[in-house]
Structures are given as C-alpha cells and as structure tokens.
XYZ file of C-alpha atoms in Angstrom:
298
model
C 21.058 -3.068 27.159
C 20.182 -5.061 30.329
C 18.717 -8.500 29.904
C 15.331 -7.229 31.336
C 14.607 -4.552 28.641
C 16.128 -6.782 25.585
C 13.576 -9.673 27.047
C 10.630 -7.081 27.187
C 11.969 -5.482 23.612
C 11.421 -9.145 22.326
C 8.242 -9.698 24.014
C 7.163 -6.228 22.248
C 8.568 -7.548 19.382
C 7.188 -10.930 19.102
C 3.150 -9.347 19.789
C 3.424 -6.845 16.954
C 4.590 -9.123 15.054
C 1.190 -11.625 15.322
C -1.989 -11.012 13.482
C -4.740 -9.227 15.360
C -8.058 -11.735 15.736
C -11.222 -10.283 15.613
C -12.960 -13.389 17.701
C -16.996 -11.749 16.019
C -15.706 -13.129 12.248
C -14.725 -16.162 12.933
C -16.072 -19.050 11.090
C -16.176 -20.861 14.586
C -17.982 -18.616 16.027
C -21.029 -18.909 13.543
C -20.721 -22.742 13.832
C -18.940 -24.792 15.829
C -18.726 -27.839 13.913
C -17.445 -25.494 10.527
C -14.608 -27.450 8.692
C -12.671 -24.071 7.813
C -9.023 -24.575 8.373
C -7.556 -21.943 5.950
C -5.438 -19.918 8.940
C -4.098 -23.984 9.762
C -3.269 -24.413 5.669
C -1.424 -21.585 4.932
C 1.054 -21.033 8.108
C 4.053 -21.835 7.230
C 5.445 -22.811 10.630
C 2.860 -24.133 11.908
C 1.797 -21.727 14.379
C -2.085 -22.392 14.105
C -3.656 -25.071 16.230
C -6.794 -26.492 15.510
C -8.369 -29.479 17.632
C -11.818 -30.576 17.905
C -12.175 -28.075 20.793
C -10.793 -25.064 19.603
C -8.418 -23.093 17.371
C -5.309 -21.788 19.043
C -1.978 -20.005 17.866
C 1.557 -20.724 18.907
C 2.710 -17.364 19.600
C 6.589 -18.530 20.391
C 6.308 -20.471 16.229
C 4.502 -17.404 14.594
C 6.702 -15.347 12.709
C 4.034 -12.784 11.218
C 4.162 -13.662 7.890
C 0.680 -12.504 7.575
C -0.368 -15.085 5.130
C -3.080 -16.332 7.414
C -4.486 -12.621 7.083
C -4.746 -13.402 3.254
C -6.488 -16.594 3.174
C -8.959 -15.716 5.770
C -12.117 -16.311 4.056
C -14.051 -14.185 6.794
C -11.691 -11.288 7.367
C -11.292 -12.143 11.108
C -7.628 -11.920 10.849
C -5.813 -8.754 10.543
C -2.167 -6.973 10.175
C -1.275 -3.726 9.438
C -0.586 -2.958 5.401
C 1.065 -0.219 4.038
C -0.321 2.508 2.108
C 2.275 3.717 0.050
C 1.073 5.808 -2.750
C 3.180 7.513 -5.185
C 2.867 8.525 -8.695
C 4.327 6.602 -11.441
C 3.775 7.118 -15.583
C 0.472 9.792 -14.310
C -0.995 7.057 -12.205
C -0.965 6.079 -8.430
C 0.683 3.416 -8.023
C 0.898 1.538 -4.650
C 4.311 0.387 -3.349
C 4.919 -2.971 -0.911
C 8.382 -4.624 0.014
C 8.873 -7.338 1.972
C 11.574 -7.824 4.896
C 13.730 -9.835 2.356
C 14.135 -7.496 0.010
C 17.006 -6.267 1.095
C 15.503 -2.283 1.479
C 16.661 -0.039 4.441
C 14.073 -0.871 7.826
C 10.695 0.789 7.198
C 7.458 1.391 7.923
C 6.165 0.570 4.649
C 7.570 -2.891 4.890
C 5.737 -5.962 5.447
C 6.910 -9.681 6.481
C 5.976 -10.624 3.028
C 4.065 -9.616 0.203
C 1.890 -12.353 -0.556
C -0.084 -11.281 2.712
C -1.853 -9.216 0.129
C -5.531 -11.375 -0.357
C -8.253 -11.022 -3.104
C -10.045 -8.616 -0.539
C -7.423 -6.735 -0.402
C -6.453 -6.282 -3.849
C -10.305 -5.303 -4.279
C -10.001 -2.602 -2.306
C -7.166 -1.267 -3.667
C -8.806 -1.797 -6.972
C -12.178 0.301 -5.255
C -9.844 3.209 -4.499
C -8.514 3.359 -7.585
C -4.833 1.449 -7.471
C -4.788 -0.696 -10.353
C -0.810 -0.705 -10.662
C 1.426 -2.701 -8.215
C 5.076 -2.329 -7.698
C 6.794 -5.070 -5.092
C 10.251 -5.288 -4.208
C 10.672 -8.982 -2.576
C 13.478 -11.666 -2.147
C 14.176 -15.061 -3.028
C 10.686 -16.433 -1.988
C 11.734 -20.093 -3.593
C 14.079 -19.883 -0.452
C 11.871 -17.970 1.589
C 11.151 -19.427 5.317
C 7.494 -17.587 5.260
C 6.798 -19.196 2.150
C 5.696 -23.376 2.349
C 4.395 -25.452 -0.406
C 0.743 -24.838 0.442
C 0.887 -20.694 -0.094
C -1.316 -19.234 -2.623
C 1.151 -16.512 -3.922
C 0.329 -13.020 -4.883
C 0.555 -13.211 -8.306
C -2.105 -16.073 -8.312
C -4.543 -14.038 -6.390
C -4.080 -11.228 -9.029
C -4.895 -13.680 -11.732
C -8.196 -15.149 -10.256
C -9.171 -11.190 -9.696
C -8.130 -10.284 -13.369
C -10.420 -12.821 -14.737
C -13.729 -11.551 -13.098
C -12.966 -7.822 -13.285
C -12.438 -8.840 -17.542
C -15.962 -9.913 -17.197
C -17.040 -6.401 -16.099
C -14.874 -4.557 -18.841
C -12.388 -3.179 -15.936
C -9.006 -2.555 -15.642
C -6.820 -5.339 -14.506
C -4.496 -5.184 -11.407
C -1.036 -5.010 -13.003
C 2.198 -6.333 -10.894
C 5.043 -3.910 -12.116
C 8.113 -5.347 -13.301
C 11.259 -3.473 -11.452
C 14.347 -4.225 -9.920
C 14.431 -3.237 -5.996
C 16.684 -0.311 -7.132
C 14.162 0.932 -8.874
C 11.357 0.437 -5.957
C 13.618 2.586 -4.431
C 14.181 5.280 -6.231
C 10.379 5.860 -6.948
C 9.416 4.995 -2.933
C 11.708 8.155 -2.055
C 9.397 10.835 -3.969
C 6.735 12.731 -2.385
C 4.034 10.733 -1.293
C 0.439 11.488 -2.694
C -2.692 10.929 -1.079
C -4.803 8.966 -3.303
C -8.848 9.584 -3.347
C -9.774 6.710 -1.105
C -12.362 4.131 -2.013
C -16.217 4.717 -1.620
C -17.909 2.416 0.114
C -21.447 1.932 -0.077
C -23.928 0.680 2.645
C -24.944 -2.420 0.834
C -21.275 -3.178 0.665
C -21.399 -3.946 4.224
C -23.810 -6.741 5.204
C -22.899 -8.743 8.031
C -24.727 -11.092 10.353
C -26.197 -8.254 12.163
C -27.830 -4.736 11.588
C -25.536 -3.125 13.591
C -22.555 -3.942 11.228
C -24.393 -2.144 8.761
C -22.344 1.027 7.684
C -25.062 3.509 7.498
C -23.910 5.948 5.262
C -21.243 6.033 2.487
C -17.858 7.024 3.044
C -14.623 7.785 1.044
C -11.988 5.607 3.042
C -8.467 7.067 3.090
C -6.089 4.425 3.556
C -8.492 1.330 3.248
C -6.916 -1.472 3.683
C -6.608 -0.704 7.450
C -10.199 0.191 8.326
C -11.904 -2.382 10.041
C -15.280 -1.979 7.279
C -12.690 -3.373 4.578
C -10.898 -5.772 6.928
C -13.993 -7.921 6.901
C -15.860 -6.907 3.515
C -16.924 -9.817 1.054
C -14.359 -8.729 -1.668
C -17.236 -10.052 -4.257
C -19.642 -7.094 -2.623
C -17.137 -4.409 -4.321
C -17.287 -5.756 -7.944
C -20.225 -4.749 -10.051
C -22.606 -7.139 -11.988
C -20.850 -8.701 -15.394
C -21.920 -6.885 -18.446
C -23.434 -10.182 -19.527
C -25.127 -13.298 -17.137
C -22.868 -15.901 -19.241
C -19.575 -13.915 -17.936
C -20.752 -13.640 -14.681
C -18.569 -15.132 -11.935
C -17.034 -13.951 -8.473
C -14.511 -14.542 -5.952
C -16.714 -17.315 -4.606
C -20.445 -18.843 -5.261
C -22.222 -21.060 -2.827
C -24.971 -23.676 -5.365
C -27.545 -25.952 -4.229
C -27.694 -29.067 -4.747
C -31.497 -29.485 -4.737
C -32.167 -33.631 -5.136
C -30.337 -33.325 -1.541
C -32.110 -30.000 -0.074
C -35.209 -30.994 2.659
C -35.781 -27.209 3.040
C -34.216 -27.109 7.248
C -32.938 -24.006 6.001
C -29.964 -24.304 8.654
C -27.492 -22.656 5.586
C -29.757 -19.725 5.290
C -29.644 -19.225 8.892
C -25.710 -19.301 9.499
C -24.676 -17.630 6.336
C -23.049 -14.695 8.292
C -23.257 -12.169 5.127
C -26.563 -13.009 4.196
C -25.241 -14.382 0.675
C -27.733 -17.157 1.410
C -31.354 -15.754 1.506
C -35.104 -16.990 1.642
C -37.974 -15.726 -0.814
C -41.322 -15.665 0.122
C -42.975 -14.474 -3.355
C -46.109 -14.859 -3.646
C -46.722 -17.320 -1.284
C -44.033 -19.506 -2.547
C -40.665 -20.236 -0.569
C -37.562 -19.878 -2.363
C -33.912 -19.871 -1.910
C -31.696 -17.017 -3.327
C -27.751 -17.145 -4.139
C -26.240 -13.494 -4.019
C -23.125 -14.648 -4.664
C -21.043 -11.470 -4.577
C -21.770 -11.271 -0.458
C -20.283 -14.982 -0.624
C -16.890 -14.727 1.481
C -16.333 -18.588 0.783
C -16.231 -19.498 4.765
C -17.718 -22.902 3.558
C -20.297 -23.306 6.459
C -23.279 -23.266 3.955
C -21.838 -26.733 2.980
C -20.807 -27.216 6.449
C-alpha cells in the first residue's frame, strides 16, 4: 500500500469514526450563553472544546467512543448503532459488542457500549426490546472509559425505576460470556416490529419538526425522529401522580419568577408552556418533553 492511499485510508478512517453534529439541536444554538457542557464532561480524551466563543472538537484526539452521543441531552450528536436482533428464550433480544471484546471485526460492533443513552434504551424499549445481551472488555482498563462516564448499566437503572412506576417491563442486561454472544449473534437474524411513533412524540422548536403522521420505525435507533426525541415523550403517564417521575423535570421556583417568560420562550421542546385560562396566565411543566438541556435554568 503506497503512503498516499494508507494516509487517505486513515483520513477515511479517522471521519467515520467521529460523531455526526446536527448544528439545529444544539443547546448553543437556542442560547448562546447556555451552561451545557455534557459532550465536554464525558469525552474521555478530551476531544471537545468549549470556550466562551464556541464549542469545537479535536478531530486528531477523538477516538469515537460515542459517549458524547449518550449524554447529549438534546440529541444533536449522533453515531451509527447496531440493530442486531435475534431471538433468544421466545423473545427478541438485541445484541451490542464493543471493539474490546475481543469478537471477529463487524458491523454490529461499536467503539463501546456505554454509547447506549436513556433515549436510546427508550426506544428500544418502544419497539419492543426489553432484553440486552453485551459482549465488552475490561472497561476498568478501558482508554474510552474516564472517571466522569455514566456507564450503561446506570442508565438502565434510572430507566428501570420510572418504567416500575408505569407497571412495565424492565430493560434487562443479559448475563453471558462473549462465547456465548457469539454463538447466539451467528443465528438468523429477525426483523423485529419496529417502534410506533406518534405525532405528539415529536415536538420540537418548530412546526415543521412535527412528524405528521405515525409511523412504525424499523431499525430506530438510526432515524433521525428518534435521534433527537425527548426519551420522557415515549413513556406513558404513571399509574398513580405520587409515582410519577421522568428522565428529567424542569420546577419553578416561584418567590424568584417576575413572569419575563424568557424559559418559556427558549424551551426548544415546548416542555415549558404558558396558560391563558380564563383570563389568567399560567405556567405549565410537561415534564416528559423535558430533554434536560438545562437552558430553562440557564
């Protein structure tokens, strides 16, 4: 191979590798002055740049981990995920392995598993994948892993706890060697029934991100309507209002409120409204379109 093509093989290389940035979603794009540095938090090598001017990335320290993906609060962050769905004890059951696994080069194999975020273990959930099965390394030694990443099996937690409140099946992490990952990743694929989306599901900070219609979504977790969905907007009310909780909750403070209204007019999905019943103004909290992007507070 001549130095020219393994330089451009690299270059190829190194872009697939970052996250794709959807510049509509970000946080700074709402509001400037937004103290959001989740992407910054979570990068292990400290690829993410943020100054008082702007938000950059370090392409050459990047190693597509994908954890920034994860802990996007506003979705505008992307990678590609595997859907791998086979079945396993007469349920789907979703596969993901991470490069250090130790598993033969792959499609279906991501940088590393705790990429996977709350939003998109709720869509998995939405489609019907309650069961989990990961074949990873050593992450205690793990270079994409730094003291400051929220790990998979955490975000699975905090999701188990508000789907209990609605009497629905947890997410379950299966319990398998790598060997086993194995065996069960080389059976036939199946091709689960996709998740069903519904319109309301969708609000953004415009109209014309409004999905019109509902759709069953094959292979969710890389359309761009889930990329960017308030994972909150996909879980149904809690049977009762003193088990009622979500992903995230804006509250008002109201000794400090003077009514400006500035939070209800940068909330970008609308999980911040104002009432106008009769005749009197009033602030409302729908707290499952809350994305916790933190510019309410802001």
């Amino acid at each position: 191979m001549t130095t020219a093509t393994t330089n451009l093989a690299e270059t190829i290389g190194q872009e697939l590798r970052l996250p794709d940035i959807d510049p509509e979603y970000y946080v700074y794009a709402v509001y400037d002055q937004a103290s959001c540095q989740a992407c910054v938090d979570a990068c292990p090598g400290k690829a993410w740049i943020l100054t008082e001017e702007s938000l950059g990335l370090d392409t050459d320290s990047c190693n597509g981990c994908g954890l920034c993906v994860s802990s996007c609060p506003s979705g505008a962050l992307h990678m590609h995920f595997p859907w791998t769905i086979r079945h396993f004890g007469g349920k789907p059951l979703a596969l993901f392995a991470c490069g250090q696994a130790g598993l033969p080069d792959s499609k279906d194999v991501m940088p590393c598993v705790h990429a996977l975020g709350t939003r998109q273990l709720m869509v998995m959930h939405t489609a019907g994948i309650t069961d989990l099965l990961i074949a990873q390394g050593d992450c205690s030694s793990c270079p994409m892993i730094c003291d400051r990443s929220i790990l998979l099996q955490e975000r699975i937690e905090h999701l188990n706890r508000l789907l209990s409140e609605r009497h629905l099946a947890p997410m379950k992490l299966l319990s398998y060697s790598n060997a086993v990952w194995r065996k069960i990743y080389k059976q036939e694929e199946i091709i689960s029934r996709g998740t069903l989306l519904k319109r309301r599901d969708f609000l953004g900070g415009s109209a014309s991100r409004k999905l019109k219609q509902q759709m069953v979504i094959l292979n969710p977790l890389n359309r761009s309507e889930c990329q960017t969905i308030p994972p909150g907007a996909l879980l149904p009310d809690a049977i009762s209002e003193n088990g009622r909780s979500w992903p995230w909750a804006p509250r008002f403070e109201s000794t400090q409120c003077n009514g400006c209204d500035a939070c209800i007019r940068l909330c970008p999905t609308d999980a911040l409204q104002l009432s106008n019943s009769d005749g009197k103004a009033a602030y409302l909290i729908e707290e499952k379109y809350c994305t916790g992007c933190n510019i309410c507070a802001d």
